[in-house]
Short mmCIF file of C-alpha atoms in Angstrom, two decimals:
data_model
loop_
_atom_site.label_atom_id
_atom_site.label_comp_id
_atom_site.label_asym_id
_atom_site.label_seq_id
_atom_site.Cartn_x
_atom_site.Cartn_y
_atom_site.Cartn_z
CA MET A 15 -14.09 -25.58 -3.54
CA LYS A 16 -14.15 -22.65 -5.90
CA LEU A 17 -13.22 -20.14 -3.23
CA PHE A 18 -9.84 -21.75 -2.82
CA PRO A 19 -7.74 -19.48 -5.09
CA ALA A 20 -8.71 -16.39 -3.09
CA LEU A 21 -7.86 -18.14 0.15
CA ILE A 22 -4.18 -18.26 -0.84
CA PRO A 23 -3.55 -14.52 -0.54
CA PHE A 24 -6.17 -14.11 2.15
CA THR A 25 -5.20 -16.87 4.57
CA LEU A 26 -1.53 -17.28 3.84
CA PHE A 27 -0.41 -13.69 3.54
CA PHE A 28 -3.14 -11.46 4.95
CA VAL A 29 -4.19 -13.50 7.99
CA GLY A 30 -0.71 -15.03 8.22
CA GLY A 31 0.95 -11.62 8.22
CA ILE A 32 -1.33 -10.34 10.94
CA ALA A 33 -0.81 -13.50 13.00
CA LEU A 34 2.98 -13.18 12.74
CA THR A 35 2.70 -9.56 13.82
CA MET A 36 0.65 -10.56 16.87
CA ILE A 37 3.03 -13.38 17.81
CA GLN A 38 6.02 -11.08 17.58
CA SER A 39 4.30 -8.40 19.62
CA LEU A 40 4.30 -10.89 22.50
CA GLY A 41 8.09 -11.07 22.30
CA MET A 42 8.23 -14.46 20.57
CA MET A 43 10.32 -15.41 17.51
CA ASN A 44 12.97 -12.97 18.59
CA PRO A 45 16.30 -14.15 20.06
CA LEU A 46 17.12 -10.79 21.59
CA VAL A 47 13.95 -10.35 23.59
CA HIS A 48 13.74 -11.65 27.13
CA TYR A 49 10.60 -10.11 28.54
CA ASP A 50 9.26 -11.20 31.92
CA SER A 51 5.74 -11.23 30.59
CA MET A 52 4.12 -11.63 27.19
CA TRP A 53 2.50 -8.22 27.52
CA THR A 54 5.66 -6.20 28.18
CA ALA A 55 5.64 -4.52 24.76
CA TYR A 56 2.03 -3.43 25.28
CA LYS A 57 2.85 -2.16 28.76
CA ILE A 58 5.64 -0.05 27.29
CA VAL A 59 3.30 1.35 24.64
CA PHE A 60 0.54 2.21 27.09
CA THR A 61 2.79 3.75 29.73
CA HIS A 62 4.80 6.00 27.42
CA ALA A 63 3.01 9.22 26.60
CA HIS A 64 4.55 9.66 23.16
CA PHE A 65 2.94 6.47 21.85
CA MET A 66 -0.45 7.54 23.11
CA LYS A 67 0.08 11.00 21.61
CA SER A 68 0.85 9.35 18.29
CA ILE A 69 -2.37 7.36 18.37
CA VAL A 70 -4.37 10.48 19.21
CA PHE A 71 -2.51 12.44 16.52
CA SER A 72 -3.29 9.77 13.89
CA PHE A 73 -6.94 9.91 14.90
CA TYR A 74 -6.93 13.68 14.60
CA VAL A 75 -5.23 13.79 11.16
CA ALA A 76 -7.44 11.01 9.77
CA PHE A 77 -10.62 12.50 11.20
CA VAL A 78 -10.00 16.07 10.07
CA SER A 79 -8.73 15.14 6.59
CA ALA A 80 -11.54 12.66 5.92
CA GLY A 81 -14.15 15.07 7.29
CA LEU A 82 -12.98 18.06 5.26
CA SER A 83 -12.61 15.90 2.11
CA ILE A 84 -16.22 14.84 2.56
CA VAL A 85 -17.35 18.47 2.89
CA PHE A 86 -15.36 19.74 -0.11
CA GLY A 87 -16.12 16.68 -2.24
CA THR A 88 -19.86 16.94 -1.58
CA LEU A 89 -19.91 20.65 -2.43
CA LEU A 90 -17.88 20.07 -5.60
CA SER A 91 -20.12 17.26 -6.81
CA TYR A 92 -23.22 19.30 -6.00
CA GLY A 93 -21.77 22.13 -8.05
CA ILE A 94 -20.97 19.84 -10.97
CA TRP A 95 -24.41 18.26 -10.77
CA HIS A 96 -26.01 21.68 -11.08
CA LEU A 97 -24.20 22.32 -14.38
CA PRO A 98 -26.22 21.69 -17.55
CA GLY A 99 -25.74 18.21 -19.04
CA ILE A 100 -23.44 19.19 -21.91
CA LEU A 101 -21.02 20.91 -19.54
CA GLN A 102 -21.25 18.09 -17.01
CA ASN A 103 -19.57 15.77 -19.50
CA LYS A 104 -16.57 18.07 -19.63
CA THR A 105 -15.70 17.87 -15.96
CA VAL A 106 -13.43 14.79 -16.11
CA VAL A 107 -10.52 16.97 -15.00
CA TYR A 108 -11.63 16.65 -11.37
CA LYS A 109 -10.58 12.99 -11.50
CA ILE A 110 -6.88 13.80 -11.92
CA PRO A 111 -5.98 13.52 -8.21
CA ILE A 112 -7.59 10.06 -8.13
CA VAL A 113 -4.89 8.64 -10.42
CA LEU A 114 -2.03 10.60 -8.87
CA PRO A 115 0.28 8.47 -6.70
CA HIS A 116 0.42 9.49 -3.04
CA ILE A 117 4.07 10.44 -3.17
CA ALA A 118 3.34 12.75 -6.12
CA VAL A 119 0.54 14.43 -4.17
CA ALA A 120 2.85 14.86 -1.19
CA PHE A 121 5.46 16.51 -3.41
CA ILE A 122 2.92 18.86 -5.00
CA THR A 123 1.70 19.82 -1.52
CA MET A 124 5.29 20.58 -0.54
CA ILE A 125 5.83 22.84 -3.58
CA PHE A 126 2.78 24.85 -2.60
CA LEU A 127 2.96 24.96 1.19
CA SER A 128 6.62 25.10 2.15
CA ARG A 129 8.27 28.32 3.25
CA SER A 130 9.87 28.84 -0.15
CA GLY A 131 6.78 27.56 -1.95
CA ILE A 132 4.14 29.11 -4.17
CA ILE A 133 1.74 30.22 -1.45
CA ALA A 134 4.52 31.86 0.57
CA SER A 135 5.64 33.75 -2.55
CA VAL A 136 2.09 34.90 -3.29
CA CYS A 137 1.73 36.07 0.33
CA TYR A 138 4.95 38.07 -0.07
CA HIS A 139 3.65 39.81 -3.18
CA LEU A 140 0.35 40.55 -1.48
CA GLY A 141 2.27 42.19 1.34
CA ILE A 142 1.12 39.70 3.96
CA ILE A 143 4.67 38.67 4.84
CA SER A 144 7.94 40.52 4.22
CA GLN A 145 10.35 37.63 4.60
CA MET A 146 10.33 33.85 4.33
CA GLU A 147 10.53 33.23 8.09
CA GLN A 148 7.21 34.95 8.68
CA PHE A 149 5.39 32.26 6.75
CA PRO A 150 4.19 29.53 9.13
CA ASN A 151 5.99 26.22 8.96
CA LEU A 152 3.08 24.25 7.50
CA ILE A 153 5.12 21.28 6.35
CA PHE A 154 6.33 19.20 9.31
CA SER A 155 3.98 21.22 11.51
CA ARG A 156 2.91 20.00 14.94
CA TYR A 157 -0.70 20.28 13.84
CA GLY A 158 -0.23 18.05 10.82
CA VAL A 159 -1.29 20.81 8.40
CA GLY A 160 0.81 19.44 5.53
CA GLU A 161 -0.49 15.90 5.92
CA ILE A 162 -4.10 17.02 6.26
CA ILE A 163 -3.93 19.22 3.16
CA ALA A 164 -2.22 16.50 1.10
CA TYR A 165 -4.96 14.03 2.05
CA ILE A 166 -7.67 16.57 1.22
CA VAL A 167 -6.09 17.21 -2.19
CA LYS A 168 -6.02 13.48 -2.88
CA GLU A 169 -9.38 12.51 -1.41
CA THR A 170 -11.76 15.31 -2.35
CA SER A 171 -11.93 14.00 -5.93
CA PHE A 172 -12.69 10.51 -4.70
CA VAL A 173 -15.58 11.82 -2.58
CA THR A 174 -16.82 13.76 -5.63
CA LEU A 175 -16.75 10.59 -7.72
CA MET A 176 -18.66 8.61 -5.07
CA VAL A 177 -21.27 11.32 -4.51
CA MET A 178 -21.73 11.84 -8.25
CA SER A 179 -22.66 8.16 -8.62
CA VAL A 180 -25.59 8.72 -6.25
CA LEU A 181 -26.56 12.17 -7.53
CA MET A 182 -26.76 10.85 -11.10
CA LYS A 183 -29.71 8.70 -10.03
CA PHE A 184 -31.31 11.47 -8.02
CA ASP A 185 -34.52 12.87 -9.48
CA LYS A 186 -34.14 16.60 -10.06
CA ARG A 187 -37.90 17.02 -9.74
CA TYR A 188 -37.53 16.70 -5.96
CA ILE A 189 -35.62 19.93 -6.04
CA GLN A 190 -38.10 21.66 -8.29
CA THR A 191 -40.92 20.63 -5.98
CA ALA A 192 -39.05 21.88 -2.93
CA ARG A 193 -38.37 25.17 -4.69
CA GLN A 194 -42.04 25.57 -5.60
CA LEU A 195 -42.91 24.95 -1.99
CA GLY A 196 -40.68 27.87 -1.09
CA ALA A 197 -37.50 26.23 0.15
CA GLY A 198 -34.28 28.22 -0.21
CA GLU A 199 -31.11 26.80 -1.80
CA ILE A 200 -29.49 25.93 1.54
CA ARG A 201 -32.68 24.38 2.86
CA ILE A 202 -32.98 22.28 -0.33
CA PHE A 203 -29.45 21.01 0.03
CA LEU A 204 -29.76 20.20 3.72
CA SER A 205 -33.18 18.61 3.85
CA VAL A 206 -33.75 17.25 0.33
CA VAL A 207 -30.36 16.25 -1.11
CA LEU A 208 -28.22 15.51 1.93
CA PRO A 209 -30.48 12.76 3.40
CA HIS A 210 -30.02 10.81 0.16
CA LEU A 211 -26.26 11.04 0.46
CA LYS A 212 -26.10 9.87 4.07
CA GLU A 213 -25.02 6.29 3.37
CA ILE A 214 -22.50 7.02 0.64
CA LEU A 215 -20.96 9.78 2.73
CA THR A 216 -20.69 7.54 5.79
CA THR A 217 -19.05 4.65 3.94
CA THR A 218 -16.71 6.97 2.02
CA PHE A 219 -15.75 8.71 5.25
CA LEU A 220 -14.91 5.37 6.87
CA ILE A 221 -12.78 4.27 3.90
CA LEU A 222 -10.85 7.54 3.91
CA PHE A 223 -10.50 7.55 7.68
CA ILE A 224 -9.09 4.02 7.82
CA TYR A 225 -6.71 4.77 4.97
CA SER A 226 -5.30 7.99 6.42
CA PHE A 227 -5.16 6.49 9.88
CA GLY A 228 -2.66 3.83 8.86
CA ALA A 229 -0.98 5.05 5.69
CA PHE A 230 2.72 5.71 5.50
CA GLU A 231 3.74 7.60 2.37
CA ILE A 232 2.28 11.07 2.97
CA PRO A 233 3.36 11.31 6.64
CA TYR A 234 6.81 10.05 5.66
CA ILE A 235 7.29 12.96 3.24
CA LEU A 236 5.31 15.70 5.00
CA GLY A 237 4.99 14.75 8.64
CA SER A 238 6.90 15.73 11.73
CA SER A 239 8.28 12.99 13.94
CA THR A 240 6.89 14.53 17.12
CA PRO A 241 4.25 13.47 17.82
CA GLY A 242 4.20 11.79 14.38
CA MET A 243 1.58 9.46 13.03
CA LEU A 244 1.36 5.86 14.22
CA SER A 245 2.75 4.56 10.92
CA LEU A 246 5.89 6.66 11.36
CA GLN A 247 6.42 5.30 14.88
CA VAL A 248 6.08 1.75 13.54
CA TYR A 249 8.60 2.50 10.81
CA ASP A 250 10.96 4.03 13.34
CA TYR A 251 10.81 1.04 15.68
CA TYR A 252 10.93 -1.57 12.94
CA PHE A 253 13.77 -0.15 10.83
CA ARG A 254 15.75 2.25 12.98
CA HIS A 255 15.90 0.55 16.36
CA ASP A 256 17.65 -2.71 17.10
CA LEU A 257 15.98 -6.09 17.04
CA SER A 258 15.23 -6.10 20.77
CA GLN A 259 12.82 -3.17 20.28
CA ARG A 260 10.90 -4.91 17.51
CA PRO A 261 8.03 -6.16 19.72
CA ILE A 262 7.13 -2.51 20.34
CA ALA A 263 6.71 -1.93 16.59
CA MET A 264 4.57 -5.08 16.45
CA ALA A 265 2.45 -4.04 19.43
CA LEU A 266 1.80 -0.69 17.74
CA LEU A 267 0.78 -2.55 14.59
CA VAL A 268 -1.64 -4.73 16.55
CA ILE A 269 -3.21 -1.60 18.03
CA LEU A 270 -3.40 -0.09 14.53
CA PHE A 271 -5.00 -3.31 13.31
CA LEU A 272 -7.59 -3.45 16.10
CA ILE A 273 -8.68 0.16 15.68
CA SER A 274 -8.90 -0.09 11.88
CA SER A 275 -10.72 -3.43 12.13
CA LEU A 276 -13.40 -1.82 14.22
CA PHE A 277 -13.97 0.88 11.59
CA THR A 278 -13.73 -1.69 8.78
CA TYR A 279 -16.47 -3.66 10.54
CA PHE A 280 -18.71 -0.57 10.57
CA TYR A 281 -17.89 0.01 6.92
CA PHE A 282 -18.94 -3.47 5.83
CA MET A 283 -22.00 -3.41 8.07
CA ILE A 284 -23.28 -0.22 6.46
CA SER A 285 -22.31 -1.09 2.90
CA ASN A 286 -23.79 -4.58 3.13
CA LYS A 287 -27.02 -3.03 4.31
CA LEU A 288 -26.94 -0.91 1.17
CA GLY A 289 -27.32 -4.10 -0.81
CA SER A 290 -24.96 -4.73 -3.66
CA LYS A 291 -23.73 -1.18 -3.87
CA TRP A 292 -20.02 -1.74 -3.55
CA ASP A 293 -18.69 1.47 -4.87
CA PHE A 294 -15.45 1.06 -3.03
CA VAL A 295 -13.92 -0.76 -5.98
CA ASP A 296 -12.77 2.66 -7.05
CA LYS A 297 -11.03 3.24 -3.78
CA GLY A 298 -7.85 1.92 -5.32
CA LYS A 299 -7.56 5.14 -7.14
CA VAL A 300 -7.51 7.08 -3.91
CA MET B 5 -25.16 29.41 -19.08
CA ARG B 6 -22.29 31.91 -19.21
CA ASN B 7 -21.94 31.65 -15.51
CA ASP B 8 -21.82 27.87 -15.81
CA LYS B 9 -19.08 28.06 -18.43
CA LEU B 10 -17.04 30.23 -16.13
CA LYS B 11 -17.46 27.67 -13.38
CA LEU B 12 -16.26 24.95 -15.72
CA ILE B 13 -13.19 26.95 -16.73
CA LEU B 14 -12.45 27.60 -13.06
CA LEU B 15 -12.69 23.87 -12.34
CA TRP B 16 -10.17 23.09 -15.09
CA LEU B 17 -7.83 25.82 -13.90
CA VAL B 18 -7.92 24.62 -10.28
CA PHE B 19 -7.20 21.00 -11.18
CA LEU B 20 -4.63 21.66 -13.90
CA PHE B 21 -2.77 24.37 -12.00
CA PRO B 22 -0.65 21.98 -9.88
CA LEU B 23 0.40 20.09 -13.01
CA LEU B 24 1.26 23.36 -14.76
CA VAL B 25 3.41 24.29 -11.78
CA LEU B 26 5.20 20.94 -12.13
CA VAL B 27 5.82 21.63 -15.83
CA LEU B 28 7.09 25.13 -15.04
CA HIS B 29 9.33 23.75 -12.29
CA SER B 30 10.88 21.16 -14.59
CA PHE B 31 11.99 23.93 -16.96
CA SER B 32 13.24 26.23 -14.24
CA GLY B 33 16.92 26.77 -13.57
CA GLN B 34 16.60 28.84 -10.48
CA TRP B 35 13.33 29.63 -8.78
CA ALA B 36 13.87 31.17 -5.38
CA PHE B 37 11.51 32.78 -2.91
CA PRO B 38 9.70 35.13 -3.49
CA SER B 39 9.60 34.96 -7.30
CA LEU B 40 6.23 34.08 -8.79
CA PHE B 41 7.92 32.78 -11.93
CA PRO B 42 11.23 30.99 -12.40
CA ASP B 43 14.22 33.34 -12.23
CA THR B 44 16.01 31.44 -14.97
CA MET B 45 14.86 28.73 -17.35
CA ASN B 46 16.86 25.85 -18.82
CA PHE B 47 16.58 22.29 -20.07
CA ARG B 48 18.56 20.71 -17.26
CA THR B 49 15.80 18.18 -16.58
CA PHE B 50 15.82 17.04 -20.18
CA ILE B 51 19.59 16.75 -20.21
CA TYR B 52 19.31 14.66 -17.06
CA PHE B 53 16.66 12.45 -18.69
CA LYS B 54 18.90 11.99 -21.70
CA GLU B 55 21.97 11.12 -19.68
CA ASN B 56 20.12 8.72 -17.40
CA VAL B 57 17.73 7.23 -19.91
CA GLY B 58 19.05 3.72 -19.27
CA ARG B 59 18.58 3.83 -15.51
CA ILE B 60 15.16 5.45 -15.77
CA PHE B 61 14.14 2.81 -18.31
CA ILE B 62 15.29 -0.06 -16.06
CA HIS B 63 13.34 1.30 -13.10
CA ILE B 64 10.16 1.91 -15.08
CA THR B 65 10.39 -1.52 -16.71
CA SER B 66 10.91 -3.19 -13.35
CA SER B 67 7.85 -1.38 -11.93
CA PHE B 68 5.92 -2.50 -15.01
CA VAL B 69 6.99 -6.11 -14.55
CA TYR B 70 5.93 -6.46 -10.92
CA SER B 71 2.72 -4.48 -11.51
CA ILE B 72 1.74 -6.75 -14.41
CA LEU B 73 2.62 -9.80 -12.30
CA ALA B 74 0.36 -8.44 -9.55
CA VAL B 75 -2.46 -8.04 -12.10
CA ILE B 76 -2.01 -11.64 -13.32
CA LEU B 77 -1.93 -12.96 -9.75
CA SER B 78 -5.07 -11.03 -8.87
CA VAL B 79 -6.90 -12.59 -11.83
CA VAL B 80 -5.74 -16.07 -10.76
CA TYR B 81 -6.96 -15.48 -7.20
CA SER B 82 -10.28 -13.93 -8.19
CA LEU B 83 -11.68 -15.68 -11.26
CA LEU B 84 -13.21 -18.80 -9.67
CA PRO B 85 -14.24 -17.18 -6.37
CA ALA B 86 -15.93 -14.36 -8.31
CA GLU B 87 -17.95 -16.86 -10.31
CA PHE B 88 -18.90 -18.70 -7.13
CA LEU B 89 -19.85 -15.56 -5.19
CA SER B 90 -21.88 -14.10 -8.03
CA ARG B 91 -23.96 -17.23 -8.74
CA ARG B 92 -24.59 -18.87 -5.37
CA GLU B 93 -26.69 -17.76 -2.44
CA PHE B 94 -25.80 -19.22 0.93
CA THR B 95 -25.79 -18.14 4.54
CA GLY B 96 -22.73 -16.23 5.57
CA LYS B 97 -22.03 -15.17 1.99
CA LYS B 98 -21.89 -11.51 2.93
CA ILE B 99 -19.40 -12.27 5.69
CA ILE B 100 -17.12 -14.27 3.38
CA GLU B 101 -17.33 -11.58 0.75
CA SER B 102 -16.52 -8.85 3.28
CA LEU B 103 -13.60 -10.81 4.68
CA LEU B 104 -12.16 -11.44 1.22
CA LEU B 105 -12.41 -7.75 0.42
CA ALA B 106 -10.91 -6.62 3.74
CA PRO B 107 -7.21 -6.62 2.63
CA ALA B 108 -7.93 -3.59 0.46
CA VAL B 109 -9.58 -1.67 3.28
CA LEU B 110 -7.23 -2.24 6.21
CA PRO B 111 -3.95 -0.30 6.33
CA VAL B 112 -1.27 -2.27 4.45
CA MET B 113 1.17 -1.98 7.33
CA THR B 114 -0.98 -4.20 9.55
CA PHE B 115 -0.16 -7.34 7.54
CA SER B 116 2.80 -6.41 5.33
CA ILE B 117 5.40 -6.19 8.09
CA GLY B 118 4.41 -9.66 9.28
CA VAL B 119 4.64 -10.86 5.67
CA HIS B 120 8.10 -9.30 5.43
CA VAL B 121 9.30 -11.53 8.28
CA MET B 122 7.69 -14.51 6.50
CA PHE B 123 9.27 -13.62 3.12
CA ILE B 124 12.73 -13.30 4.63
CA ARG B 125 12.47 -16.91 5.82
CA LEU B 126 10.96 -18.10 2.51
CA GLY B 127 13.64 -16.30 0.49
CA LEU B 128 11.00 -14.17 -1.23
CA ALA B 129 12.20 -10.86 0.21
CA ASP B 130 14.18 -8.70 -2.25
CA THR B 131 12.70 -10.51 -5.29
CA HIS B 132 10.27 -9.43 -8.00
CA TRP B 133 7.99 -12.31 -7.09
CA GLY B 134 7.91 -11.21 -3.46
CA VAL B 135 7.01 -7.65 -4.44
CA ALA B 136 4.33 -8.83 -6.89
CA LEU B 137 2.90 -11.18 -4.24
CA ILE B 138 2.62 -8.54 -1.52
CA LEU B 139 1.12 -6.05 -3.99
CA SER B 140 -1.42 -8.64 -5.13
CA VAL B 141 -2.47 -9.40 -1.55
CA TYR B 142 -3.38 -5.77 -1.07
CA SER B 143 -4.98 -5.26 -4.48
CA TYR B 144 -6.76 -8.49 -5.48
CA PRO B 145 -10.03 -7.33 -3.80
CA TYR B 146 -10.46 -4.71 -6.55
CA MET B 147 -10.21 -7.45 -9.16
CA LEU B 148 -12.52 -9.72 -7.16
CA ARG B 149 -15.11 -6.97 -6.81
CA ALA B 150 -14.92 -6.08 -10.51
CA LEU B 151 -15.22 -9.73 -11.60
CA ILE B 152 -18.18 -10.38 -9.27
CA SER B 153 -20.11 -7.58 -10.98
CA GLY B 154 -18.81 -8.82 -14.33
CA TYR B 155 -20.14 -12.34 -13.75
CA LYS B 156 -23.52 -10.90 -12.78
CA THR B 157 -23.87 -9.60 -16.34
CA ILE B 158 -23.49 -13.10 -17.81
CA HIS B 159 -26.80 -14.91 -17.86
CA PRO B 160 -26.49 -18.39 -16.28
CA ASP B 161 -28.53 -19.83 -19.17
CA ALA B 162 -25.76 -18.89 -21.60
CA ILE B 163 -23.41 -21.20 -19.71
CA VAL B 164 -26.02 -23.97 -19.46
CA CYS B 165 -26.62 -23.64 -23.19
CA ALA B 166 -22.90 -23.92 -23.96
CA ARG B 167 -22.62 -26.98 -21.74
CA ASN B 168 -25.56 -28.65 -23.46
CA LEU B 169 -23.84 -28.06 -26.78
CA GLY B 170 -20.85 -29.94 -25.44
CA ALA B 171 -18.45 -27.21 -24.37
CA GLY B 172 -16.05 -28.11 -21.56
CA PHE B 173 -14.80 -25.99 -18.67
CA TRP B 174 -11.90 -24.39 -20.58
CA GLN B 175 -13.88 -23.77 -23.72
CA ILE B 176 -16.62 -22.02 -21.72
CA LEU B 177 -14.00 -19.97 -19.93
CA TRP B 178 -12.11 -18.91 -23.06
CA GLU B 179 -14.90 -18.52 -25.56
CA ILE B 180 -17.76 -17.25 -23.44
CA GLU B 181 -16.77 -15.97 -20.03
CA ILE B 182 -13.47 -14.19 -20.72
CA PRO B 183 -14.82 -12.19 -23.71
CA MET B 184 -17.91 -11.18 -21.73
CA LEU B 185 -15.81 -10.35 -18.67
CA LEU B 186 -13.46 -8.15 -20.66
CA PRO B 187 -14.84 -4.79 -19.45
CA ALA B 188 -14.74 -6.00 -15.84
CA LEU B 189 -11.25 -7.42 -16.32
CA THR B 190 -10.07 -4.13 -17.79
CA ALA B 191 -11.57 -2.14 -14.93
CA GLY B 192 -10.08 -4.46 -12.31
CA ALA B 193 -6.71 -4.67 -14.06
CA SER B 194 -6.47 -0.88 -14.36
CA ILE B 195 -7.02 -0.38 -10.66
CA VAL B 196 -4.66 -3.19 -9.61
CA PHE B 197 -1.99 -1.92 -11.99
CA LEU B 198 -2.37 1.65 -10.80
CA VAL B 199 -2.22 0.65 -7.14
CA ALA B 200 0.87 -1.49 -7.75
CA PHE B 201 2.67 1.01 -9.96
CA SER B 202 2.05 3.95 -7.59
CA ASP B 203 3.04 2.12 -4.45
CA TYR B 204 6.16 3.13 -2.63
CA PHE B 205 5.98 1.54 0.82
CA LEU B 206 5.38 -2.13 -0.03
CA VAL B 207 8.01 -2.13 -2.76
CA PHE B 208 10.47 -0.50 -0.41
CA LEU B 209 9.62 -2.96 2.40
CA ILE B 210 9.69 -6.23 0.43
CA GLY B 211 11.96 -5.14 -2.43
CA GLY B 212 14.47 -3.72 0.03
CA GLY B 213 16.29 -1.73 -2.65
CA SER B 214 17.28 -4.77 -4.71
CA VAL B 215 14.10 -4.68 -6.77
CA PRO B 216 14.33 -1.49 -8.85
CA SER B 217 11.14 0.56 -8.91
CA TYR B 218 10.31 3.91 -10.38
CA SER B 219 8.69 5.10 -7.14
CA GLY B 220 11.88 4.15 -5.31
CA TYR B 221 13.96 5.95 -7.94
CA LEU B 222 11.82 9.07 -7.65
CA PHE B 223 11.62 9.17 -3.88
CA PRO B 224 15.06 10.60 -2.97
CA PHE B 225 14.45 13.45 -5.44
CA LEU B 226 11.19 14.38 -3.71
CA ASN B 227 13.04 14.82 -0.44
CA SER B 228 15.88 16.77 -2.03
CA THR B 229 16.01 20.51 -2.67
CA ASP B 230 16.23 20.03 -6.44
CA TRP B 231 12.61 20.68 -7.24
CA SER B 232 13.08 20.96 -10.98
CA LEU B 233 14.43 17.42 -11.37
CA ALA B 234 11.83 16.13 -8.91
CA SER B 235 9.05 17.83 -10.90
CA GLY B 236 10.22 16.38 -14.20
CA LEU B 237 10.49 12.88 -12.77
CA THR B 238 7.08 13.22 -11.09
CA LEU B 239 5.50 14.20 -14.40
CA LEU B 240 7.00 11.09 -15.96
CA PHE B 241 5.56 9.04 -13.08
CA ILE B 242 2.08 10.39 -13.81
CA ILE B 243 2.31 10.07 -17.59
CA VAL B 244 3.10 6.33 -17.59
CA PRO B 245 -0.20 5.08 -16.08
CA ILE B 246 -2.25 7.62 -18.03
CA LEU B 247 -0.72 6.49 -21.32
CA LEU B 248 -1.29 2.85 -20.47
CA PHE B 249 -4.95 3.51 -19.76
CA LEU B 250 -5.45 5.34 -23.01
CA VAL B 251 -3.92 2.49 -25.00
CA LEU B 252 -5.76 -0.19 -23.03
CA ASP B 253 -9.05 1.65 -23.24
CA LEU B 254 -8.84 2.13 -26.99
CA THR B 255 -7.75 -1.40 -27.83
CA VAL B 256 -10.07 -3.25 -25.46
CA ILE B 257 -13.13 -1.21 -26.39
CA ARG B 258 -12.40 -1.87 -30.08
CA LEU B 259 -11.90 -5.58 -29.55
CA TYR B 260 -15.07 -5.74 -27.53
CA ARG B 261 -17.10 -4.04 -30.26
CA LYS B 262 -15.71 -6.45 -32.83
CA TRP B 263 -16.70 -9.46 -30.77
CA LEU B 264 -20.27 -8.42 -30.09
#
């Protein structure tokens, strides 16, 4: 069968990797684990508050960063779309963050946001703060400010790219008609343009949410360890604790997998309904 | 119109500003709070580049090697399935397509740590092949997606025609499909390469430090306090993929024009 070549990575490594994770979360394949029950690792995860906090924190960071990226990206693309055609062709610069590696974005965020960074210095010169310590600790903050801003920097351009692909096909005469009928600019955006963007915004939001929910690089550079995102907890339990604690890392991964699968299911449901519009190919650049 | 031009200039400033800051940082000797510009400037970063050119070269080359391997693997995985999925209609096709694309959507951690355990037993951990394999598992869906849309641009009659004229499987592949798939292959390859080259976590997990990578080389600098070296090395990290794209774009587009 012609599908066979793709089944090698899919079945062997993707499904196989997930299966091995599940098996190990039950305490199997591990000589140092002697649990009374298969579900001990899960019991530990669900009865310790810091794991639950981590899950909630990951939700919060992913939700806020994806949501704000959607807002900024939509506004940016709407602005670009309003430019006359000749100028529109000169806006490629907005795509820069799409090709930037995540660790580079994290570093740039650090240069700007840290206490000795650019924004702190500008605040000093504006007289807002008089010494470094007065600047809030945005990197490694409990509220995930550094992580959220890094994701917004990275993802806003991706949203812009996605929304532009829909806006390019949008007939500008709709807007002229609405204007003639007396609609204001905000009204036009909300009730004429936005309904057309509903699907692309939903699918893009889901992609960004799933990514930020489980990604490692940005939290590793910018995140605090308490509560810390789920991926950091997994890293901690997989690499820094001894082998007997490994089922906990695996149980956390299974939870990560189940939650992201649910959102992935929604993503495919909506994008399949859209027909063959699979714009997510470009997601790799995010 | 003037207003629009201002907006455009503002857009360029906002998006280029972070890169300008990186350039400024790589030339700075000392740049302490609260100075808005570097206190002293020097060429320390360049001296460092010069002294470590061998090590930097090895790490970039190694990243190149496993990224190219990942691209080749993704083509191998995707070529036939893309043809199949683009030409046939059958029940459950959407489900199969979605499943095959899922590895690019789900967080890499969910399967890669399990694969790490598998690779340790198979002896693939800490090897270039292991790194290329894990990167291809995560990135082949981009190639698959690109090739499915690529195949849709080839009219089935063209293939039937070639077959009637006596062309075999390989001849059709080499002389008809590959040339016509070139734009799709380039698009897919660019994304797979970029994803592989930029990755830090998977290379760190499977490569375990014995497979040199530029992202792994850069990483300790990002966490250090030496922001000028980190900025210079980050700029180099960004320049490599951009250069590759420019070269690829120019050559492939030219070849493609020649062929058609």
